[in-house]
Amino acid sequence: MEFKQNKVFGLVSVIAKNSSWNSDFNHSPKKYDDTFFASDRALKYAVRNLMEQMGKKLLIKKWVKGIKDDRKVSMIDVMTSNELKKSIKEEYGKDFNKMFWEFEDVRQFGMVYDGIGIHGPVQISQGIDKYGLGVTYEDDLTGRMVFESKADSSKETRGMASREFLTEAHYIYDFSVNPKNVAFLKEIEGYESFGYTEDDFETLLEGLQYGPANVKSTQKLNCFTGFMMYVEMNDGENTLLSNLQGKIKLESEKLEEDVVVYDISNLVSYLKNKQDAAGQSIYKKIQVVYEKSEVEIKGLNEINESDLSNVLEVEVL
């Protein structure tokens, strides 16, 4: 087991086409002013969902009765906080304080439970649609649900509803990984093995890359990760990177084959300026992964022509 020592800062793009990656209570894609956005929870849900299918143990699943015992249930019955506490104590006894770290979602995102507050190593921002040219359209639904009137016991058939889809959006998320958020645990007797590992980080990357496409529902069917870029700092490096999503631009004019251009030139300049200010090499690795059928990257040549080229790795899918 190798503990991770360095910080990581990155970007993930979730592309949504004729879908709704994150809807509000009115079944419409979330929006403020003229900008579509998506909650960090939408991406975390996709990551957790994939982790579960990978066989990872998740604490959040304890909230649904029956799932923790792998029993088939006929309905979703969510536990109250007291029921959850009782269930966990019955399963783990007084040792739960030393068992919570076996849950993958706790090791990634932390938790607040029964007086235990863990600020997770992994933090994810709101996703902002940087494309800005998508439009919504409405899909009316009809059903044949029979309802009984409380007033006169008569029955009537109703079931008209609607939902909205978005033609296209490119939600850009910032994410960061800071193993030092949980480093204090290893200093407590009996918790020496409680740290963020390189295996945990690889699991996170897999979740970010494949989680969105793995969530299959009518509204999320055409959602997937189109681009991911992350910067691993050298071990012990204290330089902080921030607002990476604000330093990437999506060009409005598409290339042939419906490909969108992601311009990372400003981001590259930012990374070079940070290293120049430090006066030494501060990056262990700069990884770029993108879906060639959907995305073209502008600005990679600027990395290749700089002193950052020796740490750049590019994966084209």
PDB file of C-alpha atoms in Angstrom:
ATOM      1  CA  MET A   1       0.000   0.000   0.000  1.00  0.00           C
ATOM      2  CA  GLU A   2       1.583   3.240  -1.181  1.00  0.00           C
ATOM      3  CA  PHE A   3       0.265   6.473   0.281  1.00  0.00           C
ATOM      4  CA  LYS A   4      -0.101   9.354  -2.138  1.00  0.00           C
ATOM      5  CA  GLN A   5       2.137  12.273  -1.212  1.00  0.00           C
ATOM      6  CA  ASN A   6       1.405  14.945  -3.797  1.00  0.00           C
ATOM      7  CA  LYS A   7      -1.454  17.303  -4.610  1.00  0.00           C
ATOM      8  CA  VAL A   8      -3.363  17.081  -7.897  1.00  0.00           C
ATOM      9  CA  PHE A   9      -5.410  19.737  -9.690  1.00  0.00           C
ATOM     10  CA  GLY A  10      -7.538  18.937 -12.702  1.00  0.00           C
ATOM     11  CA  LEU A  11     -10.427  19.468 -15.079  1.00  0.00           C
ATOM     12  CA  VAL A  12     -13.140  17.131 -16.304  1.00  0.00           C
ATOM     13  CA  SER A  13     -15.562  17.851 -19.131  1.00  0.00           C
ATOM     14  CA  VAL A  14     -18.913  16.064 -19.099  1.00  0.00           C
ATOM     15  CA  ILE A  15     -20.547  16.384 -22.514  1.00  0.00           C
ATOM     16  CA  ALA A  16     -24.332  16.127 -22.705  1.00  0.00           C
ATOM     17  CA  LYS A  17     -26.066  15.789 -26.056  1.00  0.00           C
ATOM     18  CA  ASN A  18     -29.854  15.730 -26.329  1.00  0.00           C
ATOM     19  CA  SER A  19     -29.985  14.892 -22.658  1.00  0.00           C
ATOM     20  CA  SER A  20     -30.121  16.469 -19.224  1.00  0.00           C
ATOM     21  CA  TRP A  21     -27.020  15.768 -17.141  1.00  0.00           C
ATOM     22  CA  ASN A  22     -28.383  17.503 -14.035  1.00  0.00           C
ATOM     23  CA  SER A  23     -32.020  18.558 -13.788  1.00  0.00           C
ATOM     24  CA  ASP A  24     -33.738  20.831 -11.294  1.00  0.00           C
ATOM     25  CA  PHE A  25     -37.003  20.076  -9.501  1.00  0.00           C
ATOM     26  CA  ASN A  26     -38.925  21.091 -12.636  1.00  0.00           C
ATOM     27  CA  HIS A  27     -37.099  18.439 -14.701  1.00  0.00           C
ATOM     28  CA  SER A  28     -35.201  21.147 -16.588  1.00  0.00           C
ATOM     29  CA  PRO A  29     -31.408  21.414 -16.993  1.00  0.00           C
ATOM     30  CA  LYS A  30     -30.085  23.589 -14.165  1.00  0.00           C
ATOM     31  CA  LYS A  31     -29.446  27.175 -15.172  1.00  0.00           C
ATOM     32  CA  TYR A  32     -28.570  30.581 -13.729  1.00  0.00           C
ATOM     33  CA  ASP A  33     -29.032  33.684 -15.874  1.00  0.00           C
ATOM     34  CA  ASP A  34     -28.072  32.380 -19.341  1.00  0.00           C
ATOM     35  CA  THR A  35     -25.586  29.753 -18.170  1.00  0.00           C
ATOM     36  CA  PHE A  36     -26.254  26.058 -17.700  1.00  0.00           C
ATOM     37  CA  PHE A  37     -24.521  24.430 -14.751  1.00  0.00           C
ATOM     38  CA  ALA A  38     -24.410  21.095 -12.966  1.00  0.00           C
ATOM     39  CA  SER A  39     -23.900  20.239  -9.322  1.00  0.00           C
ATOM     40  CA  ASP A  40     -20.788  18.526  -8.022  1.00  0.00           C
ATOM     41  CA  ARG A  41     -23.187  15.889  -6.700  1.00  0.00           C
ATOM     42  CA  ALA A  42     -24.152  14.871 -10.234  1.00  0.00           C
ATOM     43  CA  LEU A  43     -20.560  13.937 -11.000  1.00  0.00           C
ATOM     44  CA  LYS A  44     -19.999  12.344  -7.587  1.00  0.00           C
ATOM     45  CA  TYR A  45     -23.107  10.213  -8.120  1.00  0.00           C
ATOM     46  CA  ALA A  46     -21.705   8.948 -11.433  1.00  0.00           C
ATOM     47  CA  VAL A  47     -18.330   8.212  -9.839  1.00  0.00           C
ATOM     48  CA  ARG A  48     -19.939   6.382  -6.910  1.00  0.00           C
ATOM     49  CA  ASN A  49     -22.201   4.409  -9.228  1.00  0.00           C
ATOM     50  CA  LEU A  50     -19.219   3.104 -11.176  1.00  0.00           C
ATOM     51  CA  MET A  51     -17.308   2.353  -7.984  1.00  0.00           C
ATOM     52  CA  GLU A  52     -20.214   0.257  -6.767  1.00  0.00           C
ATOM     53  CA  GLN A  53     -20.263  -1.702 -10.019  1.00  0.00           C
ATOM     54  CA  MET A  54     -16.511  -2.215  -9.636  1.00  0.00           C
ATOM     55  CA  GLY A  55     -17.269  -4.002  -6.378  1.00  0.00           C
ATOM     56  CA  LYS A  56     -16.204  -1.180  -4.071  1.00  0.00           C
ATOM     57  CA  LYS A  57     -17.958  -0.824  -0.711  1.00  0.00           C
ATOM     58  CA  LEU A  58     -19.827   2.471  -0.313  1.00  0.00           C
ATOM     59  CA  LEU A  59     -21.079   3.985   2.928  1.00  0.00           C
ATOM     60  CA  ILE A  60     -23.781   5.981   1.145  1.00  0.00           C
ATOM     61  CA  LYS A  61     -25.536   2.744   0.184  1.00  0.00           C
ATOM     62  CA  LYS A  62     -26.219   2.094   3.837  1.00  0.00           C
ATOM     63  CA  TRP A  63     -29.035   4.600   3.660  1.00  0.00           C
ATOM     64  CA  VAL A  64     -31.266   2.201   1.684  1.00  0.00           C
ATOM     65  CA  LYS A  65     -32.720  -0.642   3.671  1.00  0.00           C
ATOM     66  CA  GLY A  66     -31.929  -4.107   2.377  1.00  0.00           C
ATOM     67  CA  ILE A  67     -29.019  -3.118   0.137  1.00  0.00           C
ATOM     68  CA  LYS A  68     -26.466  -3.574   2.910  1.00  0.00           C
ATOM     69  CA  ASP A  69     -27.593  -7.209   3.262  1.00  0.00           C
ATOM     70  CA  ASP A  70     -27.661  -7.770  -0.521  1.00  0.00           C
ATOM     71  CA  ARG A  71     -31.362  -8.566  -0.222  1.00  0.00           C
ATOM     72  CA  LYS A  72     -33.819  -7.864  -3.006  1.00  0.00           C
ATOM     73  CA  VAL A  73     -36.223  -5.125  -2.010  1.00  0.00           C
ATOM     74  CA  SER A  74     -39.557  -4.293  -3.569  1.00  0.00           C
ATOM     75  CA  MET A  75     -39.307  -0.603  -2.790  1.00  0.00           C
ATOM     76  CA  ILE A  76     -36.732   2.014  -1.876  1.00  0.00           C
ATOM     77  CA  ASP A  77     -36.990   2.585   1.860  1.00  0.00           C
ATOM     78  CA  VAL A  78     -34.523   5.185   3.095  1.00  0.00           C
ATOM     79  CA  MET A  79     -33.310   4.911   6.668  1.00  0.00           C
ATOM     80  CA  THR A  80     -33.619   7.711   9.153  1.00  0.00           C
ATOM     81  CA  SER A  81     -30.358   8.903  10.713  1.00  0.00           C
ATOM     82  CA  ASN A  82     -31.171   6.964  13.896  1.00  0.00           C
ATOM     83  CA  GLU A  83     -31.917   3.784  11.936  1.00  0.00           C
ATOM     84  CA  LEU A  84     -28.665   4.170  10.029  1.00  0.00           C
ATOM     85  CA  LYS A  85     -26.704   4.666  13.237  1.00  0.00           C
ATOM     86  CA  LYS A  86     -28.315   1.579  14.797  1.00  0.00           C
ATOM     87  CA  SER A  87     -27.696  -0.504  11.677  1.00  0.00           C
ATOM     88  CA  ILE A  88     -24.024   0.442  11.498  1.00  0.00           C
ATOM     89  CA  LYS A  89     -23.510  -0.204  15.210  1.00  0.00           C
ATOM     90  CA  GLU A  90     -25.131  -3.634  14.867  1.00  0.00           C
ATOM     91  CA  GLU A  91     -22.841  -4.476  11.945  1.00  0.00           C
ATOM     92  CA  TYR A  92     -19.594  -3.006  13.240  1.00  0.00           C
ATOM     93  CA  GLY A  93     -20.184  -2.594  16.941  1.00  0.00           C
ATOM     94  CA  LYS A  94     -18.096  -0.015  18.718  1.00  0.00           C
ATOM     95  CA  ASP A  95     -15.348  -0.424  16.104  1.00  0.00           C
ATOM     96  CA  PHE A  96     -17.123   1.603  13.419  1.00  0.00           C
ATOM     97  CA  ASN A  97     -14.793   4.508  14.193  1.00  0.00           C
ATOM     98  CA  LYS A  98     -12.049   2.281  12.790  1.00  0.00           C
ATOM     99  CA  MET A  99     -14.153   0.701  10.032  1.00  0.00           C
ATOM    100  CA  PHE A 100     -15.386   3.771   8.135  1.00  0.00           C
ATOM    101  CA  TRP A 101     -12.152   3.982   6.118  1.00  0.00           C
ATOM    102  CA  GLU A 102     -12.927   0.753   4.273  1.00  0.00           C
ATOM    103  CA  PHE A 103     -15.649   2.598   2.331  1.00  0.00           C
ATOM    104  CA  GLU A 104     -14.376   3.892  -1.008  1.00  0.00           C
ATOM    105  CA  ASP A 105     -16.612   6.976  -1.053  1.00  0.00           C
ATOM    106  CA  VAL A 106     -15.396   8.008   2.411  1.00  0.00           C
ATOM    107  CA  ARG A 107     -11.751   7.691   1.348  1.00  0.00           C
ATOM    108  CA  GLN A 108     -12.476   9.897  -1.665  1.00  0.00           C
ATOM    109  CA  PHE A 109     -15.046  12.450  -0.565  1.00  0.00           C
ATOM    110  CA  GLY A 110     -14.985  12.272   3.231  1.00  0.00           C
ATOM    111  CA  MET A 111     -18.055  12.148   5.466  1.00  0.00           C
ATOM    112  CA  VAL A 112     -19.890  13.667   8.400  1.00  0.00           C
ATOM    113  CA  TYR A 113     -21.348  10.970  10.631  1.00  0.00           C
ATOM    114  CA  ASP A 114     -22.132  10.722  14.343  1.00  0.00           C
ATOM    115  CA  GLY A 115     -19.584  13.320  15.376  1.00  0.00           C
ATOM    116  CA  ILE A 116     -16.941  12.174  12.898  1.00  0.00           C
ATOM    117  CA  GLY A 117     -16.106  14.822  10.314  1.00  0.00           C
ATOM    118  CA  ILE A 118     -13.641  13.953   7.550  1.00  0.00           C
ATOM    119  CA  HIS A 119     -12.759  16.602   4.968  1.00  0.00           C
ATOM    120  CA  GLY A 120     -12.237  14.369   1.949  1.00  0.00           C
ATOM    121  CA  PRO A 121      -9.038  14.449  -0.116  1.00  0.00           C
ATOM    122  CA  VAL A 122     -11.125  14.886  -3.291  1.00  0.00           C
ATOM    123  CA  GLN A 123     -13.071  18.084  -3.883  1.00  0.00           C
ATOM    124  CA  ILE A 124     -15.173  18.785  -6.991  1.00  0.00           C
ATOM    125  CA  SER A 125     -16.559  22.145  -8.102  1.00  0.00           C
ATOM    126  CA  GLN A 126     -19.810  23.025  -9.820  1.00  0.00           C
ATOM    127  CA  GLY A 127     -19.737  22.150 -13.510  1.00  0.00           C
ATOM    128  CA  ILE A 128     -20.128  25.156 -15.828  1.00  0.00           C
ATOM    129  CA  ASP A 129     -21.271  24.803 -19.436  1.00  0.00           C
ATOM    130  CA  LYS A 130     -18.482  26.561 -21.304  1.00  0.00           C
ATOM    131  CA  TYR A 131     -19.994  25.838 -24.727  1.00  0.00           C
ATOM    132  CA  GLY A 132     -23.015  28.065 -24.238  1.00  0.00           C
ATOM    133  CA  LEU A 133     -24.813  27.354 -27.508  1.00  0.00           C
ATOM    134  CA  GLY A 134     -27.147  24.586 -26.431  1.00  0.00           C
ATOM    135  CA  VAL A 135     -30.898  25.124 -26.317  1.00  0.00           C
ATOM    136  CA  THR A 136     -33.575  23.292 -24.378  1.00  0.00           C
ATOM    137  CA  TYR A 137     -36.619  21.602 -25.797  1.00  0.00           C
ATOM    138  CA  GLU A 138     -39.606  20.054 -24.098  1.00  0.00           C
ATOM    139  CA  ASP A 139     -40.820  16.480 -24.241  1.00  0.00           C
ATOM    140  CA  ASP A 140     -44.421  15.962 -23.096  1.00  0.00           C
ATOM    141  CA  LEU A 141     -45.276  12.758 -21.295  1.00  0.00           C
ATOM    142  CA  THR A 142     -48.636  11.082 -20.949  1.00  0.00           C
ATOM    143  CA  GLY A 143     -49.625   8.227 -18.703  1.00  0.00           C
ATOM    144  CA  ARG A 144     -52.666   6.251 -17.670  1.00  0.00           C
ATOM    145  CA  MET A 145     -52.568   6.573 -13.909  1.00  0.00           C
ATOM    146  CA  VAL A 146     -55.974   6.286 -12.208  1.00  0.00           C
ATOM    147  CA  PHE A 147     -56.514   8.575  -9.237  1.00  0.00           C
ATOM    148  CA  GLU A 148     -59.412   8.610  -6.803  1.00  0.00           C
ATOM    149  CA  SER A 149     -60.879  11.970  -5.900  1.00  0.00           C
ATOM    150  CA  LYS A 150     -60.918  12.657  -2.167  1.00  0.00           C
ATOM    151  CA  ALA A 151     -64.022  14.814  -2.544  1.00  0.00           C
ATOM    152  CA  ASP A 152     -66.504  12.410  -4.110  1.00  0.00           C
ATOM    153  CA  SER A 153     -64.655   9.068  -4.478  1.00  0.00           C
ATOM    154  CA  SER A 154     -64.899   9.343  -8.257  1.00  0.00           C
ATOM    155  CA  LYS A 155     -61.999   8.102 -10.321  1.00  0.00           C
ATOM    156  CA  GLU A 156     -60.223   9.937 -13.083  1.00  0.00           C
ATOM    157  CA  THR A 157     -57.306   9.240 -15.381  1.00  0.00           C
ATOM    158  CA  ARG A 158     -54.503  11.744 -15.372  1.00  0.00           C
ATOM    159  CA  GLY A 159     -50.836  11.654 -16.113  1.00  0.00           C
ATOM    160  CA  MET A 160     -49.690  14.591 -18.211  1.00  0.00           C
ATOM    161  CA  ALA A 161     -46.157  15.759 -17.465  1.00  0.00           C
ATOM    162  CA  SER A 162     -43.146  17.154 -19.284  1.00  0.00           C
ATOM    163  CA  ARG A 163     -39.376  17.166 -19.125  1.00  0.00           C
ATOM    164  CA  GLU A 164     -36.717  19.194 -20.842  1.00  0.00           C
ATOM    165  CA  PHE A 165     -33.631  18.139 -22.747  1.00  0.00           C
ATOM    166  CA  LEU A 166     -30.602  20.189 -23.764  1.00  0.00           C
ATOM    167  CA  THR A 167     -29.257  19.916 -27.307  1.00  0.00           C
ATOM    168  CA  GLU A 168     -25.631  20.194 -26.208  1.00  0.00           C
ATOM    169  CA  ALA A 169     -23.602  21.254 -23.192  1.00  0.00           C
ATOM    170  CA  HIS A 170     -19.980  20.861 -22.116  1.00  0.00           C
ATOM    171  CA  TYR A 171     -19.867  20.991 -18.322  1.00  0.00           C
ATOM    172  CA  ILE A 172     -16.354  21.803 -17.132  1.00  0.00           C
ATOM    173  CA  TYR A 173     -15.559  20.747 -13.563  1.00  0.00           C
ATOM    174  CA  ASP A 174     -12.553  21.623 -11.442  1.00  0.00           C
ATOM    175  CA  PHE A 175     -11.321  18.917  -9.116  1.00  0.00           C
ATOM    176  CA  SER A 176      -8.494  18.674  -6.637  1.00  0.00           C
ATOM    177  CA  VAL A 177      -6.843  15.918  -4.623  1.00  0.00           C
ATOM    178  CA  ASN A 178      -5.048  16.794  -1.390  1.00  0.00           C
ATOM    179  CA  PRO A 179      -3.895  13.755   0.628  1.00  0.00           C
ATOM    180  CA  LYS A 180      -2.922  16.078   3.475  1.00  0.00           C
ATOM    181  CA  ASN A 181      -6.615  16.560   4.257  1.00  0.00           C
ATOM    182  CA  VAL A 182      -6.568  13.153   5.963  1.00  0.00           C
ATOM    183  CA  ALA A 183      -2.889  12.905   6.917  1.00  0.00           C
ATOM    184  CA  PHE A 184      -3.742  13.602  10.564  1.00  0.00           C
ATOM    185  CA  LEU A 185      -5.477  10.216  10.822  1.00  0.00           C
ATOM    186  CA  LYS A 186      -2.173   8.357  10.530  1.00  0.00           C
ATOM    187  CA  GLU A 187      -0.926  10.138  13.628  1.00  0.00           C
ATOM    188  CA  ILE A 188      -3.662   8.586  15.768  1.00  0.00           C
ATOM    189  CA  GLU A 189      -2.915   5.270  17.406  1.00  0.00           C
ATOM    190  CA  GLY A 190      -4.755   2.490  15.607  1.00  0.00           C
ATOM    191  CA  TYR A 191      -5.331   4.610  12.480  1.00  0.00           C
ATOM    192  CA  GLU A 192      -1.861   4.311  10.959  1.00  0.00           C
ATOM    193  CA  SER A 193      -3.214   2.705   7.760  1.00  0.00           C
ATOM    194  CA  PHE A 194      -5.815   5.431   7.222  1.00  0.00           C
ATOM    195  CA  GLY A 195      -4.449   7.471   4.335  1.00  0.00           C
ATOM    196  CA  TYR A 196      -5.145   8.265   0.698  1.00  0.00           C
ATOM    197  CA  THR A 197      -3.298   5.814  -1.548  1.00  0.00           C
ATOM    198  CA  GLU A 198      -2.152   5.739  -5.148  1.00  0.00           C
ATOM    199  CA  ASP A 199      -4.733   2.986  -5.738  1.00  0.00           C
ATOM    200  CA  ASP A 200      -7.460   5.305  -4.436  1.00  0.00           C
ATOM    201  CA  PHE A 201      -6.310   7.961  -6.896  1.00  0.00           C
ATOM    202  CA  GLU A 202      -6.403   5.521  -9.812  1.00  0.00           C
ATOM    203  CA  THR A 203      -9.936   4.519  -8.802  1.00  0.00           C
ATOM    204  CA  LEU A 204     -10.938   8.183  -8.811  1.00  0.00           C
ATOM    205  CA  LEU A 205      -9.511   8.743 -12.290  1.00  0.00           C
ATOM    206  CA  GLU A 206     -11.391   5.717 -13.593  1.00  0.00           C
ATOM    207  CA  GLY A 207     -14.593   7.025 -12.031  1.00  0.00           C
ATOM    208  CA  LEU A 208     -14.168  10.480 -13.551  1.00  0.00           C
ATOM    209  CA  GLN A 209     -13.339   9.121 -16.993  1.00  0.00           C
ATOM    210  CA  TYR A 210     -15.980   6.415 -17.284  1.00  0.00           C
ATOM    211  CA  GLY A 211     -18.571   7.225 -14.611  1.00  0.00           C
ATOM    212  CA  PRO A 212     -20.716   9.708 -16.595  1.00  0.00           C
ATOM    213  CA  ALA A 213     -21.107   7.352 -19.574  1.00  0.00           C
ATOM    214  CA  ASN A 214     -21.913   4.480 -17.238  1.00  0.00           C
ATOM    215  CA  VAL A 215     -25.017   6.192 -15.816  1.00  0.00           C
ATOM    216  CA  LYS A 216     -27.721   5.100 -18.218  1.00  0.00           C
ATOM    217  CA  SER A 217     -31.147   6.699 -17.940  1.00  0.00           C
ATOM    218  CA  THR A 218     -33.418   8.356 -20.469  1.00  0.00           C
ATOM    219  CA  GLN A 219     -32.144  11.794 -19.564  1.00  0.00           C
ATOM    220  CA  LYS A 220     -28.469  10.851 -19.149  1.00  0.00           C
ATOM    221  CA  LEU A 221     -28.118   8.383 -22.016  1.00  0.00           C
ATOM    222  CA  ASN A 222     -25.898  10.666 -24.117  1.00  0.00           C
ATOM    223  CA  CYS A 223     -23.710  12.015 -21.309  1.00  0.00           C
ATOM    224  CA  PHE A 224     -20.022  11.115 -21.219  1.00  0.00           C
ATOM    225  CA  THR A 225     -16.569  12.404 -20.344  1.00  0.00           C
ATOM    226  CA  GLY A 226     -15.028  14.094 -23.384  1.00  0.00           C
ATOM    227  CA  PHE A 227     -11.920  15.636 -21.844  1.00  0.00           C
ATOM    228  CA  MET A 228      -9.844  15.300 -18.709  1.00  0.00           C
ATOM    229  CA  MET A 229      -6.667  17.121 -17.779  1.00  0.00           C
ATOM    230  CA  TYR A 230      -4.912  16.866 -14.451  1.00  0.00           C
ATOM    231  CA  VAL A 231      -1.664  18.220 -13.061  1.00  0.00           C
ATOM    232  CA  GLU A 232       0.257  16.234 -10.456  1.00  0.00           C
ATOM    233  CA  MET A 233       2.508  18.411  -8.351  1.00  0.00           C
ATOM    234  CA  ASN A 234       5.902  17.200  -7.164  1.00  0.00           C
ATOM    235  CA  ASP A 235       5.916  15.570  -3.744  1.00  0.00           C
ATOM    236  CA  GLY A 236       6.017  18.212  -1.058  1.00  0.00           C
ATOM    237  CA  GLU A 237       5.282  21.043  -3.493  1.00  0.00           C
ATOM    238  CA  ASN A 238       3.067  23.694  -1.868  1.00  0.00           C
ATOM    239  CA  THR A 239       2.154  25.716  -4.976  1.00  0.00           C
ATOM    240  CA  LEU A 240      -1.622  25.871  -5.328  1.00  0.00           C
ATOM    241  CA  LEU A 241      -3.547  25.973  -8.599  1.00  0.00           C
ATOM    242  CA  SER A 242      -7.053  27.417  -8.738  1.00  0.00           C
ATOM    243  CA  ASN A 243      -9.989  28.119 -11.068  1.00  0.00           C
ATOM    244  CA  LEU A 244      -8.684  25.993 -13.912  1.00  0.00           C
ATOM    245  CA  GLN A 245     -12.162  25.940 -15.464  1.00  0.00           C
ATOM    246  CA  GLY A 246     -11.910  29.712 -15.889  1.00  0.00           C
ATOM    247  CA  LYS A 247      -8.757  29.305 -17.971  1.00  0.00           C
ATOM    248  CA  ILE A 248     -10.205  27.049 -20.659  1.00  0.00           C
ATOM    249  CA  LYS A 249     -12.234  28.329 -23.604  1.00  0.00           C
ATOM    250  CA  LEU A 250     -14.496  26.437 -25.983  1.00  0.00           C
ATOM    251  CA  GLU A 251     -14.696  27.834 -29.489  1.00  0.00           C
ATOM    252  CA  SER A 252     -18.198  28.363 -30.839  1.00  0.00           C
ATOM    253  CA  GLU A 253     -17.392  27.269 -34.379  1.00  0.00           C
ATOM    254  CA  LYS A 254     -17.141  23.497 -34.658  1.00  0.00           C
ATOM    255  CA  LEU A 255     -14.736  21.590 -36.844  1.00  0.00           C
ATOM    256  CA  GLU A 256     -15.857  18.943 -39.302  1.00  0.00           C
ATOM    257  CA  GLU A 257     -17.518  15.849 -37.854  1.00  0.00           C
ATOM    258  CA  ASP A 258     -19.175  17.992 -35.153  1.00  0.00           C
ATOM    259  CA  VAL A 259     -15.947  18.357 -33.141  1.00  0.00           C
ATOM    260  CA  VAL A 260     -15.654  21.141 -30.537  1.00  0.00           C
ATOM    261  CA  VAL A 261     -12.314  22.925 -30.003  1.00  0.00           C
ATOM    262  CA  TYR A 262     -11.091  23.208 -26.408  1.00  0.00           C
ATOM    263  CA  ASP A 263      -8.543  26.033 -26.190  1.00  0.00           C
ATOM    264  CA  ILE A 264      -6.219  25.470 -23.200  1.00  0.00           C
ATOM    265  CA  SER A 265      -3.690  28.147 -24.197  1.00  0.00           C
ATOM    266  CA  ASN A 266      -4.475  30.387 -21.195  1.00  0.00           C
ATOM    267  CA  LEU A 267      -4.247  27.391 -18.885  1.00  0.00           C
ATOM    268  CA  VAL A 268      -0.839  26.450 -20.275  1.00  0.00           C
ATOM    269  CA  SER A 269       0.384  30.020 -19.755  1.00  0.00           C
ATOM    270  CA  TYR A 270      -0.908  29.899 -16.192  1.00  0.00           C
ATOM    271  CA  LEU A 271       0.984  26.666 -15.491  1.00  0.00           C
ATOM    272  CA  LYS A 272       4.188  28.079 -16.972  1.00  0.00           C
ATOM    273  CA  ASN A 273       3.859  31.291 -14.953  1.00  0.00           C
ATOM    274  CA  LYS A 274       3.378  29.310 -11.748  1.00  0.00           C
ATOM    275  CA  GLN A 275       6.547  27.331 -12.414  1.00  0.00           C
ATOM    276  CA  ASP A 276       8.510  30.444 -13.331  1.00  0.00           C
ATOM    277  CA  ALA A 277       7.389  32.090 -10.083  1.00  0.00           C
ATOM    278  CA  ALA A 278       8.525  29.048  -8.098  1.00  0.00           C
ATOM    279  CA  GLY A 279      11.918  29.153  -9.778  1.00  0.00           C
ATOM    280  CA  GLN A 280      12.072  25.379 -10.051  1.00  0.00           C
ATOM    281  CA  SER A 281      10.296  22.383 -11.526  1.00  0.00           C
ATOM    282  CA  ILE A 282       7.016  21.929  -9.631  1.00  0.00           C
ATOM    283  CA  TYR A 283       5.112  19.433 -11.794  1.00  0.00           C
ATOM    284  CA  LYS A 284       5.487  15.677 -11.703  1.00  0.00           C
ATOM    285  CA  LYS A 285       3.005  14.980 -14.497  1.00  0.00           C
ATOM    286  CA  ILE A 286       0.552  16.763 -16.782  1.00  0.00           C
ATOM    287  CA  GLN A 287      -1.946  14.297 -18.207  1.00  0.00           C
ATOM    288  CA  VAL A 288      -4.385  15.110 -21.022  1.00  0.00           C
ATOM    289  CA  VAL A 289      -7.058  12.616 -22.092  1.00  0.00           C
ATOM    290  CA  TYR A 290      -9.678  13.424 -24.709  1.00  0.00           C
ATOM    291  CA  GLU A 291     -12.260  11.839 -26.991  1.00  0.00           C
ATOM    292  CA  LYS A 292     -11.013  12.624 -30.498  1.00  0.00           C
ATOM    293  CA  SER A 293     -14.415  12.112 -32.117  1.00  0.00           C
ATOM    294  CA  GLU A 294     -15.866  14.897 -29.940  1.00  0.00           C
ATOM    295  CA  VAL A 295     -13.007  17.196 -28.914  1.00  0.00           C
ATOM    296  CA  GLU A 296      -9.952  18.845 -30.469  1.00  0.00           C
ATOM    297  CA  ILE A 297      -7.346  20.365 -28.146  1.00  0.00           C
ATOM    298  CA  LYS A 298      -5.787  23.731 -28.992  1.00  0.00           C
ATOM    299  CA  GLY A 299      -2.688  24.659 -27.023  1.00  0.00           C
ATOM    300  CA  LEU A 300      -0.916  21.315 -26.710  1.00  0.00           C
ATOM    301  CA  ASN A 301       1.849  22.557 -28.987  1.00  0.00           C
ATOM    302  CA  GLU A 302       2.569  25.324 -26.488  1.00  0.00           C
ATOM    303  CA  ILE A 303       3.316  22.669 -23.872  1.00  0.00           C
ATOM    304  CA  ASN A 304       5.453  20.658 -26.265  1.00  0.00           C
ATOM    305  CA  GLU A 305       7.489  23.758 -27.061  1.00  0.00           C
ATOM    306  CA  SER A 306       8.061  24.658 -23.408  1.00  0.00           C
ATOM    307  CA  ASP A 307       9.983  23.214 -20.471  1.00  0.00           C
ATOM    308  CA  LEU A 308       6.766  21.422 -19.461  1.00  0.00           C
ATOM    309  CA  SER A 309       7.069  19.001 -22.366  1.00  0.00           C
ATOM    310  CA  ASN A 310       9.046  16.467 -20.352  1.00  0.00           C
ATOM    311  CA  VAL A 311       6.114  15.881 -17.971  1.00  0.00           C
ATOM    312  CA  LEU A 312       3.297  15.916 -20.560  1.00  0.00           C
ATOM    313  CA  GLU A 313       1.391  12.727 -21.375  1.00  0.00           C
ATOM    314  CA  VAL A 314      -1.449  12.695 -23.893  1.00  0.00           C
ATOM    315  CA  GLU A 315      -3.992   9.918 -24.368  1.00  0.00           C
ATOM    316  CA  VAL A 316      -6.330  10.114 -27.351  1.00  0.00           C
ATOM    317  CA  LEU A 317      -9.432   7.940 -27.181  1.00  0.00           C
TER     318      LEU A 317
END
